[in-house]
Coordinates of C-alpha atoms in Angstrom, one line a residue:
X1 CA 10.0 3.4 48.7
X2 CA 7.2 5.1 46.3
X3 CA 5.3 2.6 44.2
X4 CA 5.0 4.0 40.3
X5 CA 4.1 3.0 37.0
X6 CA 6.6 2.3 34.7
X7 CA 5.2 2.4 30.9
X8 CA 7.4 -0.3 28.6
X9 CA 8.4 0.5 24.8
X10 CA 7.9 -3.4 23.4
X11 CA 10.4 -3.3 20.5
X12 CA 13.8 -2.1 21.3
X13 CA 13.2 -2.4 24.9
X14 CA 11.8 -5.6 25.3
X15 CA 12.8 -7.3 22.2
X16 CA 15.0 -7.1 19.7
X17 CA 14.1 -4.8 16.6
X18 CA 17.2 -4.1 14.5
X19 CA 16.3 -3.3 11.3
X20 CA 19.3 -2.6 9.6
X21 CA 20.8 -5.9 10.5
X22 CA 17.2 -7.7 9.8
X23 CA 17.5 -6.2 6.1
X24 CA 20.9 -7.7 5.7
X25 CA 20.0 -11.2 7.1
X26 CA 16.9 -11.5 4.9
X27 CA 17.8 -9.0 1.7
X28 CA 21.9 -9.8 1.8
X29 CA 21.5 -8.9 -2.6
X30 CA 20.5 -5.8 -1.9
X31 CA 22.4 -4.7 1.1
X32 CA 25.5 -5.4 0.2
X33 CA 27.6 -2.8 2.2
X34 CA 26.9 -0.6 5.2
X35 CA 25.9 2.5 3.2
X36 CA 23.5 0.2 0.6
X37 CA 21.8 -1.1 4.4
X38 CA 21.6 2.7 5.3
X39 CA 20.0 3.5 1.6
X40 CA 17.6 0.6 2.0
X41 CA 16.2 1.2 5.6
X42 CA 15.4 4.5 4.9
X43 CA 13.1 3.1 1.8
X44 CA 11.2 0.6 2.6
X45 CA 10.8 2.4 6.4
X46 CA 10.8 5.9 5.5
X47 CA 12.4 6.5 8.5
X48 CA 9.2 6.0 10.4
X49 CA 7.5 8.7 8.6
X50 CA 4.5 9.2 10.3
X51 CA 2.4 9.1 6.5
X52 CA 4.4 6.1 5.4
X53 CA 3.7 3.1 4.8
X54 CA 4.9 1.1 7.9
X55 CA 3.4 3.7 9.6
X56 CA 0.3 2.5 8.4
X57 CA 0.6 -0.6 9.1
X58 CA 1.4 0.1 12.6
X59 CA -1.4 2.0 12.5
X60 CA -3.9 -1.6 11.7
X61 CA -4.8 0.3 8.3
X62 CA -2.5 -2.4 6.4
X63 CA -1.9 -6.0 6.8
X64 CA 1.5 -8.0 5.8
X65 CA 0.2 -8.3 2.0
X66 CA -1.0 -4.9 1.7
X67 CA 2.5 -3.7 3.1
X68 CA 4.3 -5.3 0.8
X69 CA 2.3 -4.3 -2.3
X70 CA 2.9 -0.7 -1.4
X71 CA 6.4 -0.8 -0.9
X72 CA 7.2 -2.7 -4.0
X73 CA 5.0 0.1 -6.2
X74 CA 6.8 2.5 -4.5
X75 CA 10.3 0.9 -4.2
X76 CA 10.3 -1.1 -7.1
X77 CA 11.7 -3.7 -4.7
X78 CA 10.2 -7.5 -5.6
X79 CA 7.3 -8.2 -3.6
X80 CA 8.4 -12.0 -2.4
X81 CA 11.5 -10.4 -1.1
X82 CA 9.3 -7.7 1.0
X83 CA 7.0 -10.6 1.6
X84 CA 10.3 -12.5 3.2
X85 CA 11.0 -9.5 5.3
X86 CA 7.9 -9.2 7.3
X87 CA 7.7 -12.9 8.2
X88 CA 11.2 -12.5 9.7
X89 CA 10.6 -9.6 11.8
X90 CA 9.0 -12.4 14.3
X91 CA 11.7 -14.9 14.6
X92 CA 14.6 -11.3 14.7
X93 CA 12.2 -9.9 18.0
X94 CA 14.3 -12.2 20.4
X95 CA 13.4 -11.6 24.1
X96 CA 15.8 -9.5 25.8
X97 CA 16.4 -11.3 29.0
X98 CA 18.1 -8.6 30.6
X99 CA 14.9 -6.4 30.4
X100 CA 13.1 -8.9 31.2
X101 CA 15.1 -9.9 34.5
X102 CA 14.4 -5.2 34.9
X103 CA 10.5 -5.7 35.1
X104 CA 10.6 -8.9 37.2
X105 CA 12.9 -6.5 39.7
X106 CA 10.4 -3.5 39.3
X107 CA 7.0 -6.1 39.7
X108 CA 8.6 -7.7 43.0
X109 CA 9.0 -3.6 43.9
X110 CA 6.0 -3.7 43.9
X111 CA 5.5 -1.3 40.7
X112 CA 3.1 -1.6 38.1
X113 CA 4.5 -2.6 34.5
X114 CA 2.2 -1.1 31.4
X115 CA 3.5 -1.0 27.7
X116 CA 3.2 1.4 24.5
X117 CA 3.9 -0.1 21.5
X118 CA 3.8 0.5 17.7
X119 CA 3.0 -2.6 17.3
X120 CA 1.1 -4.5 14.4
X121 CA -1.9 -6.3 14.8
X122 CA -0.2 -9.7 13.8
X123 CA 2.8 -9.4 16.1
X124 CA 1.0 -7.5 19.0
X125 CA -1.0 -11.3 19.2
X126 CA 2.5 -13.0 18.8
X127 CA 3.5 -11.4 21.6
X128 CA 0.8 -11.8 23.1
X129 CA 0.2 -15.3 22.8
X130 CA 3.8 -16.9 22.9
X131 CA 5.2 -15.1 26.0
X132 CA 4.4 -16.4 29.6
X133 CA 6.4 -12.8 31.1
X134 CA 4.0 -10.9 29.0
X135 CA 0.9 -11.5 31.6
X136 CA 3.5 -9.9 34.5
X137 CA 2.2 -6.7 31.9
X138 CA -1.7 -5.3 33.9
X139 CA -2.2 -3.9 30.6
X140 CA -1.4 -1.4 27.5
X141 CA -2.0 -0.1 24.5
X142 CA -0.7 -1.7 21.0
X143 CA -1.0 1.5 18.2
X144 CA -2.9 -1.2 15.9
X145 CA -5.5 -1.5 18.1
X146 CA -6.5 2.2 18.9
X147 CA -5.3 3.5 15.4
X148 CA -2.5 5.7 16.6
X149 CA 1.0 5.8 16.9
X150 CA 4.1 7.1 18.5
X151 CA 5.0 10.4 18.7
X152 CA 1.6 11.1 18.6
X153 CA 1.0 12.8 21.5
X154 CA -2.6 11.8 21.0
X155 CA -1.7 7.8 21.5
X156 CA 0.1 9.6 25.1
X157 CA -3.6 10.5 26.3
X158 CA -5.1 7.6 24.8
X159 CA -2.7 6.0 26.8
X160 CA -3.8 8.2 30.1
X161 CA -6.9 7.4 29.7
X162 CA -6.9 3.2 29.1
X163 CA -4.5 2.9 31.7
X164 CA -5.7 5.2 34.8
X165 CA -3.0 7.4 34.5
X166 CA -4.4 10.4 35.4
X167 CA -2.8 12.3 38.3
X168 CA 0.1 10.3 38.1
X169 CA 3.7 10.6 36.7
X170 CA 4.7 7.7 35.1
X171 CA 8.0 6.3 33.4
X172 CA 8.2 5.5 30.5
X173 CA 11.5 3.6 28.6
X174 CA 11.3 4.0 25.1
X175 CA 14.9 3.7 22.9
X176 CA 13.9 6.3 20.7
X177 CA 14.5 9.8 21.9
X178 CA 11.5 11.8 19.5
X179 CA 9.1 8.9 21.7
X180 CA 11.0 10.3 25.1
X181 CA 10.7 14.0 24.4
X182 CA 6.5 13.6 23.6
X183 CA 6.2 11.7 26.8
X184 CA 8.1 14.1 29.0
X185 CA 6.3 17.0 27.2
X186 CA 3.1 15.3 28.4
X187 CA 4.6 15.4 31.8
X188 CA 6.1 11.8 32.3
X189 CA 9.4 11.1 33.2
X190 CA 11.3 9.9 30.9
X191 CA 14.1 6.8 30.2
X192 CA 16.1 6.6 27.1
X193 CA 16.8 3.0 26.8
X194 CA 20.4 1.6 25.7
X195 CA 20.6 -1.4 27.4
X196 CA 19.1 -3.1 30.8
X197 CA 21.9 -2.0 32.8
X198 CA 21.9 1.7 31.6
X199 CA 18.1 1.7 32.3
X200 CA 18.4 0.0 36.1
X201 CA 21.3 2.5 36.9
X202 CA 18.4 5.7 35.6
X203 CA 15.5 4.4 37.6
X204 CA 17.9 3.6 40.6
X205 CA 18.6 7.0 40.5
X206 CA 15.1 8.1 40.2
X207 CA 14.2 5.8 43.4
X208 CA 12.3 3.3 41.5
X209 CA 15.1 0.4 42.8
X210 CA 17.3 0.5 45.6
X211 CA 21.6 0.5 44.5
X212 CA 23.3 -2.5 44.9

């Protein structure tokens, strides 16, 4: 079995990330029904607009306080509500244990594990500090530390340089199709992550894991 480099996105793949669920839990007064939740999500997260406030947070250009202030100013939502939302992110990002099992299986087969994640500074430090399995990653790139974000092709080029991927065809797992599309355009294999079971089946088809 050929040994490969497997690149993991973190939020939505290794860690739970369901922003609309988070909004319903933390700001129910602003999200009384599904339509309101969707509108609120678009206002706060700006559908992950590359020029938006949340992207500036992921880029490391602003911290949690600056993010809350900017969103409050732009939307009229109470700043204290937005601070509560930001503080609730880490508790919301529970570990996907089935993905960790998949990581363990890949590692035991001799594949190299790295990560490429849009992540603000504080959450990146929390992930590194509080999760023992994170040591399984040989290396990785957090957006806030390189001042680049997915799906900008530049961050993929940075990953190639920093992670020593030249001349290789990494296998990239991400839950966002637009990130997969850019990775494939860079010459990577892309696996759109929907569940650990589905991802395992695709990795088996790619020959990284034995069928069983």
